[in-house]
Every structure is written in C-alpha cells, then in structure tokens.
Amino acid sequence: MRKVLLITAALATIPASVMAADLQEVVDARRGFYAILGANMGVLALMARGETEYDGAVAQTHADNLKLLTAYSMGHLYAPGTSNADMPGKTRALPKIWEDFAGVQEKGMAYVQAVENLTEVAGLDRAELGGAVQRLGGACKDCHDNYRARDF
Ligand code: HEC
C-alpha cells in the first residue's frame, strides 16, 4: 500500500504523455510476471496429470521458481490508472483490485501458502505433486475469478 502511494506521488510530476507510456510498461511487466507464473505452473500441471513423465528434480525447480517469485514486491505492478477500465483492451485487471487491496492481499496470502506447500512436496512423487498443484491452481483461480476479467 505504501509503495502504491509513493508511485502515485511520483507519477503526479510526470507529463501526461510520458505517463501513458509508463503505464503501458507497467501493464506489460505485470502481464509478463503472471505469464512467468503460468509457464512454471504449466510444466507442473502437465507432470501432475501424467502428460509428461514425473521428474522430482524438475518439479522441485519449478516449485522453487514460484517460491522465489513470492518474494517479489508487486506494488509497482499495480500502479493506479492500470485497470481494464483505464486501459481497455490492454489488461484484464479489474478496477475492484484498487478498491479492495485487502481482499487481493487475502487471495495473495492463500497463494503464497499454496506455493509454500508445493515446494515441500513437489520432489516427493507424482501423487504429492498432484495434490499440491491442484491446491495451487485453486488459489490462482480464486484470485482470477474475483479480480481478473474473463476477456479483454
Ligand atoms: C492475487 C491475485 C492473483 C493470483 C494469486 C494469481 N493471479 Fe494470475 N493474474 C491476476 C491478474 C489481476 C491478472 C491480469 C493481469 C493483467 O491483465 O494486467 C492475471 C493474469 C494472469 C495470466 C495472464 C497473463 C497475460 O499474458 O496477460 C496468467 C497466465 C496468470 N495470471 C497465471 C497465474 C497463475 C498460474 C497463478 C497461480 C500459480 C496466478 N496467476 C495467480 C491475478 C492473480
């Protein structure tokens, strides 16, 4: 929250044209961040479903990647003025995010706990991985269902 307020203050001094470019950069970075989550999750989901062979070391690597990203400070990726109402067609982030940071944070905490659980069991066997991936997928979906638009 504090970071978001600092960003607001910083943006207030930037001319409108530059600001528009910066906000596009924020949206690109935000979507890129989530695309990386998706790419790691994709490998794990294929393995969990048995569509690729289970490999504990590979599963652990992707679980650890997700864990690493839970330490990333997301505040700047949610700069004000970057909802799908502000930038139609560019993002699916719903305005509700900016009206309900506490709710987003709650979904984020459930997500972090699911990642934590994943890192503990991903390397054990396919069944353990499967359970953890399912729980994590539920945490991703719970946030998407509430804070991400279905379409652009
Ligand atoms: C706390 C909320 C939240 C959680 C948890 C979350 N996401 Fe998202 N995700 C979003 C929002 C908001 C967007 C829309 C971003 C945008 O369009 O600017 C998004 C977008 C995405 C996208 C689309 C990126 C693009 O190219 O536009 C993918 C893929 C994705 N998330 C995957 C995941 C996966 C996989 C997980 C769990 C491992 C996850 N997300 C967890 C909120 C969340």
mmCIF file with all atom_site columns, C-alpha atoms and ligand atoms in Angstrom:
data_model
loop_
_atom_site.group_PDB
_atom_site.id
_atom_site.type_symbol
_atom_site.label_atom_id
_atom_site.label_alt_id
_atom_site.label_comp_id
_atom_site.label_asym_id
_atom_site.label_entity_id
_atom_site.label_seq_id
_atom_site.pdbx_PDB_ins_code
_atom_site.Cartn_x
_atom_site.Cartn_y
_atom_site.Cartn_z
_atom_site.occupancy
_atom_site.B_iso_or_equiv
_atom_site.pdbx_formal_charge
_atom_site.auth_seq_id
_atom_site.auth_comp_id
_atom_site.auth_asym_id
_atom_site.auth_atom_id
_atom_site.pdbx_PDB_model_num
ATOM   1   C  CA  . MET A 1 1   ? 0.000   0.000   0.000   1.00 0.00 ? 1   MET A CA  1
ATOM   2   C  CA  . ARG A 1 2   ? 2.791   2.397   0.966   1.00 0.00 ? 2   ARG A CA  1
ATOM   3   C  CA  . LYS A 1 3   ? 4.581   1.616   -2.323  1.00 0.00 ? 3   LYS A CA  1
ATOM   4   C  CA  . VAL A 1 4   ? 1.449   2.312   -4.329  1.00 0.00 ? 4   VAL A CA  1
ATOM   5   C  CA  . LEU A 1 5   ? 1.080   5.692   -2.655  1.00 0.00 ? 5   LEU A CA  1
ATOM   6   C  CA  . LEU A 1 6   ? 4.725   6.515   -3.433  1.00 0.00 ? 6   LEU A CA  1
ATOM   7   C  CA  . ILE A 1 7   ? 4.115   5.610   -7.068  1.00 0.00 ? 7   ILE A CA  1
ATOM   8   C  CA  . THR A 1 8   ? 1.089   7.915   -7.164  1.00 0.00 ? 8   THR A CA  1
ATOM   9   C  CA  . ALA A 1 9   ? 3.223   10.762  -5.855  1.00 0.00 ? 9   ALA A CA  1
ATOM   10  C  CA  . ALA A 1 10  ? 5.974   10.058  -8.391  1.00 0.00 ? 10  ALA A CA  1
ATOM   11  C  CA  . LEU A 1 11  ? 3.539   9.919   -11.315 1.00 0.00 ? 11  LEU A CA  1
ATOM   12  C  CA  . ALA A 1 12  ? 1.971   13.230  -10.363 1.00 0.00 ? 12  ALA A CA  1
ATOM   13  C  CA  . THR A 1 13  ? 5.154   15.028  -11.502 1.00 0.00 ? 13  THR A CA  1
ATOM   14  C  CA  . ILE A 1 14  ? 5.365   13.299  -14.915 1.00 0.00 ? 14  ILE A CA  1
ATOM   15  C  CA  . PRO A 1 15  ? 3.757   14.865  -18.057 1.00 0.00 ? 15  PRO A CA  1
ATOM   16  C  CA  . ALA A 1 16  ? 0.650   13.020  -19.289 1.00 0.00 ? 16  ALA A CA  1
ATOM   17  C  CA  . SER A 1 17  ? 2.223   11.630  -22.489 1.00 0.00 ? 17  SER A CA  1
ATOM   18  C  CA  . VAL A 1 18  ? 5.169   10.095  -20.648 1.00 0.00 ? 18  VAL A CA  1
ATOM   19  C  CA  . MET A 1 19  ? 2.819   8.791   -18.017 1.00 0.00 ? 19  MET A CA  1
ATOM   20  C  CA  . ALA A 1 20  ? 0.750   6.923   -20.616 1.00 0.00 ? 20  ALA A CA  1
ATOM   21  C  CA  . ALA A 1 21  ? 3.884   5.172   -21.895 1.00 0.00 ? 21  ALA A CA  1
ATOM   22  C  CA  . ASP A 1 22  ? 4.942   4.312   -18.359 1.00 0.00 ? 22  ASP A CA  1
ATOM   23  C  CA  . LEU A 1 23  ? 1.553   2.846   -17.550 1.00 0.00 ? 23  LEU A CA  1
ATOM   24  C  CA  . GLN A 1 24  ? 1.734   0.644   -20.644 1.00 0.00 ? 24  GLN A CA  1
ATOM   25  C  CA  . GLU A 1 25  ? 5.127   -0.506  -19.414 1.00 0.00 ? 25  GLU A CA  1
ATOM   26  C  CA  . VAL A 1 26  ? 3.607   -1.342  -16.025 1.00 0.00 ? 26  VAL A CA  1
ATOM   27  C  CA  . VAL A 1 27  ? 0.861   -3.407  -17.665 1.00 0.00 ? 27  VAL A CA  1
ATOM   28  C  CA  . ASP A 1 28  ? 3.380   -5.219  -19.896 1.00 0.00 ? 28  ASP A CA  1
ATOM   29  C  CA  . ALA A 1 29  ? 5.506   -6.013  -16.842 1.00 0.00 ? 29  ALA A CA  1
ATOM   30  C  CA  . ARG A 1 30  ? 2.514   -7.164  -14.821 1.00 0.00 ? 30  ARG A CA  1
ATOM   31  C  CA  . ARG A 1 31  ? 1.284   -9.458  -17.562 1.00 0.00 ? 31  ARG A CA  1
ATOM   32  C  CA  . GLY A 1 32  ? 4.831   -10.709 -18.069 1.00 0.00 ? 32  GLY A CA  1
ATOM   33  C  CA  . PHE A 1 33  ? 5.103   -11.518 -14.381 1.00 0.00 ? 33  PHE A CA  1
ATOM   34  C  CA  . TYR A 1 34  ? 1.910   -13.570 -14.484 1.00 0.00 ? 34  TYR A CA  1
ATOM   35  C  CA  . ALA A 1 35  ? 2.957   -15.212 -17.760 1.00 0.00 ? 35  ALA A CA  1
ATOM   36  C  CA  . ILE A 1 36  ? 6.061   -16.493 -15.927 1.00 0.00 ? 36  ILE A CA  1
ATOM   37  C  CA  . LEU A 1 37  ? 3.851   -17.933 -13.189 1.00 0.00 ? 37  LEU A CA  1
ATOM   38  C  CA  . GLY A 1 38  ? 1.790   -19.592 -15.919 1.00 0.00 ? 38  GLY A CA  1
ATOM   39  C  CA  . ALA A 1 39  ? 4.850   -21.052 -17.640 1.00 0.00 ? 39  ALA A CA  1
ATOM   40  C  CA  . ASN A 1 40  ? 6.100   -22.646 -14.421 1.00 0.00 ? 40  ASN A CA  1
ATOM   41  C  CA  . MET A 1 41  ? 2.636   -23.841 -13.488 1.00 0.00 ? 41  MET A CA  1
ATOM   42  C  CA  . GLY A 1 42  ? 2.222   -25.311 -16.977 1.00 0.00 ? 42  GLY A CA  1
ATOM   43  C  CA  . VAL A 1 43  ? 5.221   -27.643 -16.570 1.00 0.00 ? 43  VAL A CA  1
ATOM   44  C  CA  . LEU A 1 44  ? 3.978   -28.748 -13.142 1.00 0.00 ? 44  LEU A CA  1
ATOM   45  C  CA  . ALA A 1 45  ? 0.394   -29.317 -14.306 1.00 0.00 ? 45  ALA A CA  1
ATOM   46  C  CA  . LEU A 1 46  ? 1.478   -31.497 -17.252 1.00 0.00 ? 46  LEU A CA  1
ATOM   47  C  CA  . MET A 1 47  ? 3.590   -33.589 -14.907 1.00 0.00 ? 47  MET A CA  1
ATOM   48  C  CA  . ALA A 1 48  ? 0.851   -33.814 -12.289 1.00 0.00 ? 48  ALA A CA  1
ATOM   49  C  CA  . ARG A 1 49  ? -1.619  -35.036 -14.927 1.00 0.00 ? 49  ARG A CA  1
ATOM   50  C  CA  . GLY A 1 50  ? 0.860   -37.623 -16.202 1.00 0.00 ? 50  GLY A CA  1
ATOM   51  C  CA  . GLU A 1 51  ? 1.106   -35.961 -19.622 1.00 0.00 ? 51  GLU A CA  1
ATOM   52  C  CA  . THR A 1 52  ? 4.860   -35.705 -19.101 1.00 0.00 ? 52  THR A CA  1
ATOM   53  C  CA  . GLU A 1 53  ? 6.956   -38.071 -17.054 1.00 0.00 ? 53  GLU A CA  1
ATOM   54  C  CA  . TYR A 1 54  ? 7.303   -37.221 -13.382 1.00 0.00 ? 54  TYR A CA  1
ATOM   55  C  CA  . ASP A 1 55  ? 10.788  -35.916 -12.565 1.00 0.00 ? 55  ASP A CA  1
ATOM   56  C  CA  . GLY A 1 56  ? 11.231  -34.823 -8.952  1.00 0.00 ? 56  GLY A CA  1
ATOM   57  C  CA  . ALA A 1 57  ? 14.194  -32.546 -9.663  1.00 0.00 ? 57  ALA A CA  1
ATOM   58  C  CA  . VAL A 1 58  ? 12.370  -30.724 -12.464 1.00 0.00 ? 58  VAL A CA  1
ATOM   59  C  CA  . ALA A 1 59  ? 9.222   -30.405 -10.352 1.00 0.00 ? 59  ALA A CA  1
ATOM   60  C  CA  . GLN A 1 60  ? 11.275  -29.008 -7.473  1.00 0.00 ? 60  GLN A CA  1
ATOM   61  C  CA  . THR A 1 61  ? 12.942  -26.475 -9.805  1.00 0.00 ? 61  THR A CA  1
ATOM   62  C  CA  . HIS A 1 62  ? 9.608   -25.066 -10.951 1.00 0.00 ? 62  HIS A CA  1
ATOM   63  C  CA  . ALA A 1 63  ? 8.193   -25.069 -7.424  1.00 0.00 ? 63  ALA A CA  1
ATOM   64  C  CA  . ASP A 1 64  ? 11.296  -23.176 -6.294  1.00 0.00 ? 64  ASP A CA  1
ATOM   65  C  CA  . ASN A 1 65  ? 10.878  -20.691 -9.154  1.00 0.00 ? 65  ASN A CA  1
ATOM   66  C  CA  . LEU A 1 66  ? 7.355   -19.930 -7.945  1.00 0.00 ? 66  LEU A CA  1
ATOM   67  C  CA  . LYS A 1 67  ? 8.606   -19.633 -4.368  1.00 0.00 ? 67  LYS A CA  1
ATOM   68  C  CA  . LEU A 1 68  ? 11.307  -17.194 -5.459  1.00 0.00 ? 68  LEU A CA  1
ATOM   69  C  CA  . LEU A 1 69  ? 8.669   -15.017 -7.128  1.00 0.00 ? 69  LEU A CA  1
ATOM   70  C  CA  . THR A 1 70  ? 6.584   -14.817 -3.943  1.00 0.00 ? 70  THR A CA  1
ATOM   71  C  CA  . ALA A 1 71  ? 9.399   -12.597 -2.602  1.00 0.00 ? 71  ALA A CA  1
ATOM   72  C  CA  . TYR A 1 72  ? 8.903   -10.122 -5.462  1.00 0.00 ? 72  TYR A CA  1
ATOM   73  C  CA  . SER A 1 73  ? 7.474   -6.742  -4.401  1.00 0.00 ? 73  SER A CA  1
ATOM   74  C  CA  . MET A 1 74  ? 4.340   -6.439  -6.553  1.00 0.00 ? 74  MET A CA  1
ATOM   75  C  CA  . GLY A 1 75  ? 3.276   -2.920  -5.539  1.00 0.00 ? 75  GLY A CA  1
ATOM   76  C  CA  . HIS A 1 76  ? 4.677   -1.123  -8.594  1.00 0.00 ? 76  HIS A CA  1
ATOM   77  C  CA  . LEU A 1 77  ? 2.883   -3.560  -10.927 1.00 0.00 ? 77  LEU A CA  1
ATOM   78  C  CA  . TYR A 1 78  ? -0.416  -2.255  -9.585  1.00 0.00 ? 78  TYR A CA  1
ATOM   79  C  CA  . ALA A 1 79  ? 0.144   1.440   -10.224 1.00 0.00 ? 79  ALA A CA  1
ATOM   80  C  CA  . PRO A 1 80  ? -3.123  3.415   -10.169 1.00 0.00 ? 80  PRO A CA  1
ATOM   81  C  CA  . GLY A 1 81  ? -4.558  4.012   -13.649 1.00 0.00 ? 81  GLY A CA  1
ATOM   82  C  CA  . THR A 1 82  ? -3.792  0.495   -14.945 1.00 0.00 ? 82  THR A CA  1
ATOM   83  C  CA  . SER A 1 83  ? -7.159  -1.256  -14.626 1.00 0.00 ? 83  SER A CA  1
ATOM   84  C  CA  . ASN A 1 84  ? -9.149  -2.517  -17.607 1.00 0.00 ? 84  ASN A CA  1
ATOM   85  C  CA  . ALA A 1 85  ? -11.457 0.492   -17.155 1.00 0.00 ? 85  ALA A CA  1
ATOM   86  C  CA  . ASP A 1 86  ? -8.446  2.853   -17.539 1.00 0.00 ? 86  ASP A CA  1
ATOM   87  C  CA  . MET A 1 87  ? -6.816  0.898   -20.386 1.00 0.00 ? 87  MET A CA  1
ATOM   88  C  CA  . PRO A 1 88  ? -9.483  -1.140  -22.222 1.00 0.00 ? 88  PRO A CA  1
ATOM   89  C  CA  . GLY A 1 89  ? -8.124  -3.928  -24.428 1.00 0.00 ? 89  GLY A CA  1
ATOM   90  C  CA  . LYS A 1 90  ? -4.682  -3.789  -22.787 1.00 0.00 ? 90  LYS A CA  1
ATOM   91  C  CA  . THR A 1 91  ? -5.278  -5.525  -19.477 1.00 0.00 ? 91  THR A CA  1
ATOM   92  C  CA  . ARG A 1 92  ? -7.775  -7.734  -17.703 1.00 0.00 ? 92  ARG A CA  1
ATOM   93  C  CA  . ALA A 1 93  ? -7.084  -6.315  -14.214 1.00 0.00 ? 93  ALA A CA  1
ATOM   94  C  CA  . LEU A 1 94  ? -10.462 -5.298  -12.765 1.00 0.00 ? 94  LEU A CA  1
ATOM   95  C  CA  . PRO A 1 95  ? -10.897 -1.871  -11.055 1.00 0.00 ? 95  PRO A CA  1
ATOM   96  C  CA  . LYS A 1 96  ? -12.021 -3.822  -7.974  1.00 0.00 ? 96  LYS A CA  1
ATOM   97  C  CA  . ILE A 1 97  ? -8.314  -4.512  -7.260  1.00 0.00 ? 97  ILE A CA  1
ATOM   98  C  CA  . TRP A 1 98  ? -7.733  -0.846  -6.432  1.00 0.00 ? 98  TRP A CA  1
ATOM   99  C  CA  . GLU A 1 99  ? -10.935 -0.635  -4.386  1.00 0.00 ? 99  GLU A CA  1
ATOM   100 C  CA  . ASP A 1 100 ? -10.201 -3.750  -2.333  1.00 0.00 ? 100 ASP A CA  1
ATOM   101 C  CA  . PHE A 1 101 ? -6.468  -4.184  -1.740  1.00 0.00 ? 101 PHE A CA  1
ATOM   102 C  CA  . ALA A 1 102 ? -7.223  -6.122  1.467   1.00 0.00 ? 102 ALA A CA  1
ATOM   103 C  CA  . GLY A 1 103 ? -9.210  -8.689  -0.497  1.00 0.00 ? 103 GLY A CA  1
ATOM   104 C  CA  . VAL A 1 104 ? -6.448  -9.041  -3.089  1.00 0.00 ? 104 VAL A CA  1
ATOM   105 C  CA  . GLN A 1 105 ? -3.902  -9.463  -0.320  1.00 0.00 ? 105 GLN A CA  1
ATOM   106 C  CA  . GLU A 1 106 ? -6.018  -12.232 1.208   1.00 0.00 ? 106 GLU A CA  1
ATOM   107 C  CA  . LYS A 1 107 ? -6.017  -14.132 -2.101  1.00 0.00 ? 107 LYS A CA  1
ATOM   108 C  CA  . GLY A 1 108 ? -2.295  -13.442 -2.348  1.00 0.00 ? 108 GLY A CA  1
ATOM   109 C  CA  . MET A 1 109 ? -1.668  -14.958 1.094   1.00 0.00 ? 109 MET A CA  1
ATOM   110 C  CA  . ALA A 1 110 ? -3.589  -18.134 0.190   1.00 0.00 ? 110 ALA A CA  1
ATOM   111 C  CA  . TYR A 1 111 ? -1.489  -18.272 -2.958  1.00 0.00 ? 111 TYR A CA  1
ATOM   112 C  CA  . VAL A 1 112 ? 1.791   -17.893 -1.036  1.00 0.00 ? 112 VAL A CA  1
ATOM   113 C  CA  . GLN A 1 113 ? 0.780   -20.678 1.369   1.00 0.00 ? 113 GLN A CA  1
ATOM   114 C  CA  . ALA A 1 114 ? -0.102  -22.974 -1.546  1.00 0.00 ? 114 ALA A CA  1
ATOM   115 C  CA  . VAL A 1 115 ? 3.317   -22.292 -3.117  1.00 0.00 ? 115 VAL A CA  1
ATOM   116 C  CA  . GLU A 1 116 ? 5.000   -22.970 0.217   1.00 0.00 ? 116 GLU A CA  1
ATOM   117 C  CA  . ASN A 1 117 ? 3.175   -26.310 0.429   1.00 0.00 ? 117 ASN A CA  1
ATOM   118 C  CA  . LEU A 1 118 ? 4.155   -27.106 -3.168  1.00 0.00 ? 118 LEU A CA  1
ATOM   119 C  CA  . THR A 1 119 ? 7.865   -26.583 -2.503  1.00 0.00 ? 119 THR A CA  1
ATOM   120 C  CA  . GLU A 1 120 ? 7.655   -29.025 0.420   1.00 0.00 ? 120 GLU A CA  1
ATOM   121 C  CA  . VAL A 1 121 ? 6.177   -31.935 -1.590  1.00 0.00 ? 121 VAL A CA  1
ATOM   122 C  CA  . ALA A 1 122 ? 6.896   -31.346 -5.316  1.00 0.00 ? 122 ALA A CA  1
ATOM   123 C  CA  . GLY A 1 123 ? 10.010  -33.523 -5.286  1.00 0.00 ? 123 GLY A CA  1
ATOM   124 C  CA  . LEU A 1 124 ? 8.458   -36.484 -3.430  1.00 0.00 ? 124 LEU A CA  1
ATOM   125 C  CA  . ASP A 1 125 ? 6.296   -38.211 -6.043  1.00 0.00 ? 125 ASP A CA  1
ATOM   126 C  CA  . ARG A 1 126 ? 3.610   -37.562 -8.631  1.00 0.00 ? 126 ARG A CA  1
ATOM   127 C  CA  . ALA A 1 127 ? 0.654   -38.012 -6.269  1.00 0.00 ? 127 ALA A CA  1
ATOM   128 C  CA  . GLU A 1 128 ? 2.027   -35.465 -3.784  1.00 0.00 ? 128 GLU A CA  1
ATOM   129 C  CA  . LEU A 1 129 ? 2.798   -33.068 -6.610  1.00 0.00 ? 129 LEU A CA  1
ATOM   130 C  CA  . GLY A 1 130 ? -0.727  -33.555 -7.962  1.00 0.00 ? 130 GLY A CA  1
ATOM   131 C  CA  . GLY A 1 131 ? -2.392  -32.594 -4.697  1.00 0.00 ? 131 GLY A CA  1
ATOM   132 C  CA  . ALA A 1 132 ? -0.208  -29.507 -4.280  1.00 0.00 ? 132 ALA A CA  1
ATOM   133 C  CA  . VAL A 1 133 ? -0.710  -28.382 -7.882  1.00 0.00 ? 133 VAL A CA  1
ATOM   134 C  CA  . GLN A 1 134 ? -4.458  -28.737 -7.506  1.00 0.00 ? 134 GLN A CA  1
ATOM   135 C  CA  . ARG A 1 135 ? -4.441  -26.608 -4.355  1.00 0.00 ? 135 ARG A CA  1
ATOM   136 C  CA  . LEU A 1 136 ? -2.234  -24.004 -6.002  1.00 0.00 ? 136 LEU A CA  1
ATOM   137 C  CA  . GLY A 1 137 ? -4.373  -23.951 -9.136  1.00 0.00 ? 137 GLY A CA  1
ATOM   138 C  CA  . GLY A 1 138 ? -7.365  -23.267 -6.890  1.00 0.00 ? 138 GLY A CA  1
ATOM   139 C  CA  . ALA A 1 139 ? -5.559  -20.278 -5.364  1.00 0.00 ? 139 ALA A CA  1
ATOM   140 C  CA  . CYS A 1 140 ? -4.719  -18.871 -8.823  1.00 0.00 ? 140 CYS A CA  1
ATOM   141 C  CA  . LYS A 1 141 ? -8.318  -19.354 -9.940  1.00 0.00 ? 141 LYS A CA  1
ATOM   142 C  CA  . ASP A 1 142 ? -9.790  -17.831 -6.799  1.00 0.00 ? 142 ASP A CA  1
ATOM   143 C  CA  . CYS A 1 143 ? -7.943  -14.583 -7.481  1.00 0.00 ? 143 CYS A CA  1
ATOM   144 C  CA  . HIS A 1 144 ? -8.694  -14.637 -11.201 1.00 0.00 ? 144 HIS A CA  1
ATOM   145 C  CA  . ASP A 1 145 ? -12.413 -15.256 -10.628 1.00 0.00 ? 145 ASP A CA  1
ATOM   146 C  CA  . ASN A 1 146 ? -12.566 -12.199 -8.377  1.00 0.00 ? 146 ASN A CA  1
ATOM   147 C  CA  . TYR A 1 147 ? -10.048 -9.718  -9.787  1.00 0.00 ? 147 TYR A CA  1
ATOM   148 C  CA  . ARG A 1 148 ? -9.421  -10.581 -13.437 1.00 0.00 ? 148 ARG A CA  1
ATOM   149 C  CA  . ALA A 1 149 ? -11.826 -10.055 -16.321 1.00 0.00 ? 149 ALA A CA  1
ATOM   150 C  CA  . ARG A 1 150 ? -12.662 -13.127 -18.399 1.00 0.00 ? 150 ARG A CA  1
ATOM   151 C  CA  . ASP A 1 151 ? -11.842 -11.320 -21.646 1.00 0.00 ? 151 ASP A CA  1
ATOM   152 C  CA  . PHE A 1 152 ? -10.075 -8.164  -22.775 1.00 0.00 ? 152 PHE A CA  1
HETATM 153 C  C1  . HEC B 2 .   ? -3.729  -12.193 -6.088  1.00 0.00 ? 1   HEC B C1  1
HETATM 154 C  C2  . HEC B 2 .   ? -4.269  -12.369 -7.401  1.00 0.00 ? 1   HEC B C2  1
HETATM 155 C  C3  . HEC B 2 .   ? -3.688  -13.357 -8.368  1.00 0.00 ? 1   HEC B C3  1
HETATM 156 C  C4  . HEC B 2 .   ? -3.107  -14.582 -8.108  1.00 0.00 ? 1   HEC B C4  1
HETATM 157 C  C5  . HEC B 2 .   ? -2.903  -15.270 -6.769  1.00 0.00 ? 1   HEC B C5  1
HETATM 158 C  C6  . HEC B 2 .   ? -2.725  -15.121 -9.389  1.00 0.00 ? 1   HEC B C6  1
HETATM 159 N  N1  . HEC B 2 .   ? -3.055  -14.265 -10.387 1.00 0.00 ? 1   HEC B N1  1
HETATM 160 FE FE1 . HEC B 2 .   ? -2.775  -14.595 -12.348 1.00 0.00 ? 1   HEC B FE1 1
HETATM 161 N  N2  . HEC B 2 .   ? -3.492  -12.734 -12.778 1.00 0.00 ? 1   HEC B N2  1
HETATM 162 C  C7  . HEC B 2 .   ? -4.005  -11.855 -11.847 1.00 0.00 ? 1   HEC B C7  1
HETATM 163 C  C8  . HEC B 2 .   ? -4.445  -10.647 -12.516 1.00 0.00 ? 1   HEC B C8  1
HETATM 164 C  C9  . HEC B 2 .   ? -5.068  -9.431  -11.863 1.00 0.00 ? 1   HEC B C9  1
HETATM 165 C  C10 . HEC B 2 .   ? -4.183  -10.831 -13.871 1.00 0.00 ? 1   HEC B C10 1
HETATM 166 C  C11 . HEC B 2 .   ? -4.468  -9.841  -15.017 1.00 0.00 ? 1   HEC B C11 1
HETATM 167 C  C12 . HEC B 2 .   ? -3.219  -9.039  -15.339 1.00 0.00 ? 1   HEC B C12 1
HETATM 168 C  C13 . HEC B 2 .   ? -3.447  -8.048  -16.447 1.00 0.00 ? 1   HEC B C13 1
HETATM 169 O  O1  . HEC B 2 .   ? -4.147  -8.381  -17.438 1.00 0.00 ? 1   HEC B O1  1
HETATM 170 O  O2  . HEC B 2 .   ? -2.924  -6.921  -16.360 1.00 0.00 ? 1   HEC B O2  1
HETATM 171 C  C14 . HEC B 2 .   ? -3.580  -12.153 -14.006 1.00 0.00 ? 1   HEC B C14 1
HETATM 172 C  C15 . HEC B 2 .   ? -3.159  -12.702 -15.205 1.00 0.00 ? 1   HEC B C15 1
HETATM 173 C  C16 . HEC B 2 .   ? -2.622  -13.956 -15.354 1.00 0.00 ? 1   HEC B C16 1
HETATM 174 C  C17 . HEC B 2 .   ? -2.189  -14.532 -16.620 1.00 0.00 ? 1   HEC B C17 1
HETATM 175 C  C18 . HEC B 2 .   ? -2.296  -13.870 -17.996 1.00 0.00 ? 1   HEC B C18 1
HETATM 176 C  C19 . HEC B 2 .   ? -1.039  -13.052 -18.271 1.00 0.00 ? 1   HEC B C19 1
HETATM 177 C  C20 . HEC B 2 .   ? -1.152  -12.314 -19.609 1.00 0.00 ? 1   HEC B C20 1
HETATM 178 O  O3  . HEC B 2 .   ? -0.400  -12.681 -20.523 1.00 0.00 ? 1   HEC B O3  1
HETATM 179 O  O4  . HEC B 2 .   ? -1.977  -11.406 -19.727 1.00 0.00 ? 1   HEC B O4  1
HETATM 180 C  C21 . HEC B 2 .   ? -1.689  -15.779 -16.347 1.00 0.00 ? 1   HEC B C21 1
HETATM 181 C  C22 . HEC B 2 .   ? -1.106  -16.781 -17.341 1.00 0.00 ? 1   HEC B C22 1
HETATM 182 C  C23 . HEC B 2 .   ? -1.802  -15.976 -14.916 1.00 0.00 ? 1   HEC B C23 1
HETATM 183 N  N3  . HEC B 2 .   ? -2.374  -14.857 -14.343 1.00 0.00 ? 1   HEC B N3  1
HETATM 184 C  C24 . HEC B 2 .   ? -1.402  -17.103 -14.266 1.00 0.00 ? 1   HEC B C24 1
HETATM 185 C  C25 . HEC B 2 .   ? -1.466  -17.273 -12.885 1.00 0.00 ? 1   HEC B C25 1
HETATM 186 C  C26 . HEC B 2 .   ? -1.066  -18.485 -12.217 1.00 0.00 ? 1   HEC B C26 1
HETATM 187 C  C27 . HEC B 2 .   ? -0.563  -19.744 -12.913 1.00 0.00 ? 1   HEC B C27 1
HETATM 188 C  C28 . HEC B 2 .   ? -1.259  -18.270 -10.892 1.00 0.00 ? 1   HEC B C28 1
HETATM 189 C  C29 . HEC B 2 .   ? -1.002  -19.211 -9.775  1.00 0.00 ? 1   HEC B C29 1
HETATM 190 C  C30 . HEC B 2 .   ? 0.187   -20.018 -9.804  1.00 0.00 ? 1   HEC B C30 1
HETATM 191 C  C31 . HEC B 2 .   ? -1.783  -16.923 -10.749 1.00 0.00 ? 1   HEC B C31 1
HETATM 192 N  N4  . HEC B 2 .   ? -1.897  -16.347 -11.976 1.00 0.00 ? 1   HEC B N4  1
HETATM 193 C  C32 . HEC B 2 .   ? -2.118  -16.347 -9.542  1.00 0.00 ? 1   HEC B C32 1
HETATM 194 C  C33 . HEC B 2 .   ? -4.123  -12.060 -10.501 1.00 0.00 ? 1   HEC B C33 1
HETATM 195 C  C34 . HEC B 2 .   ? -3.641  -13.176 -9.813  1.00 0.00 ? 1   HEC B C34 1
#
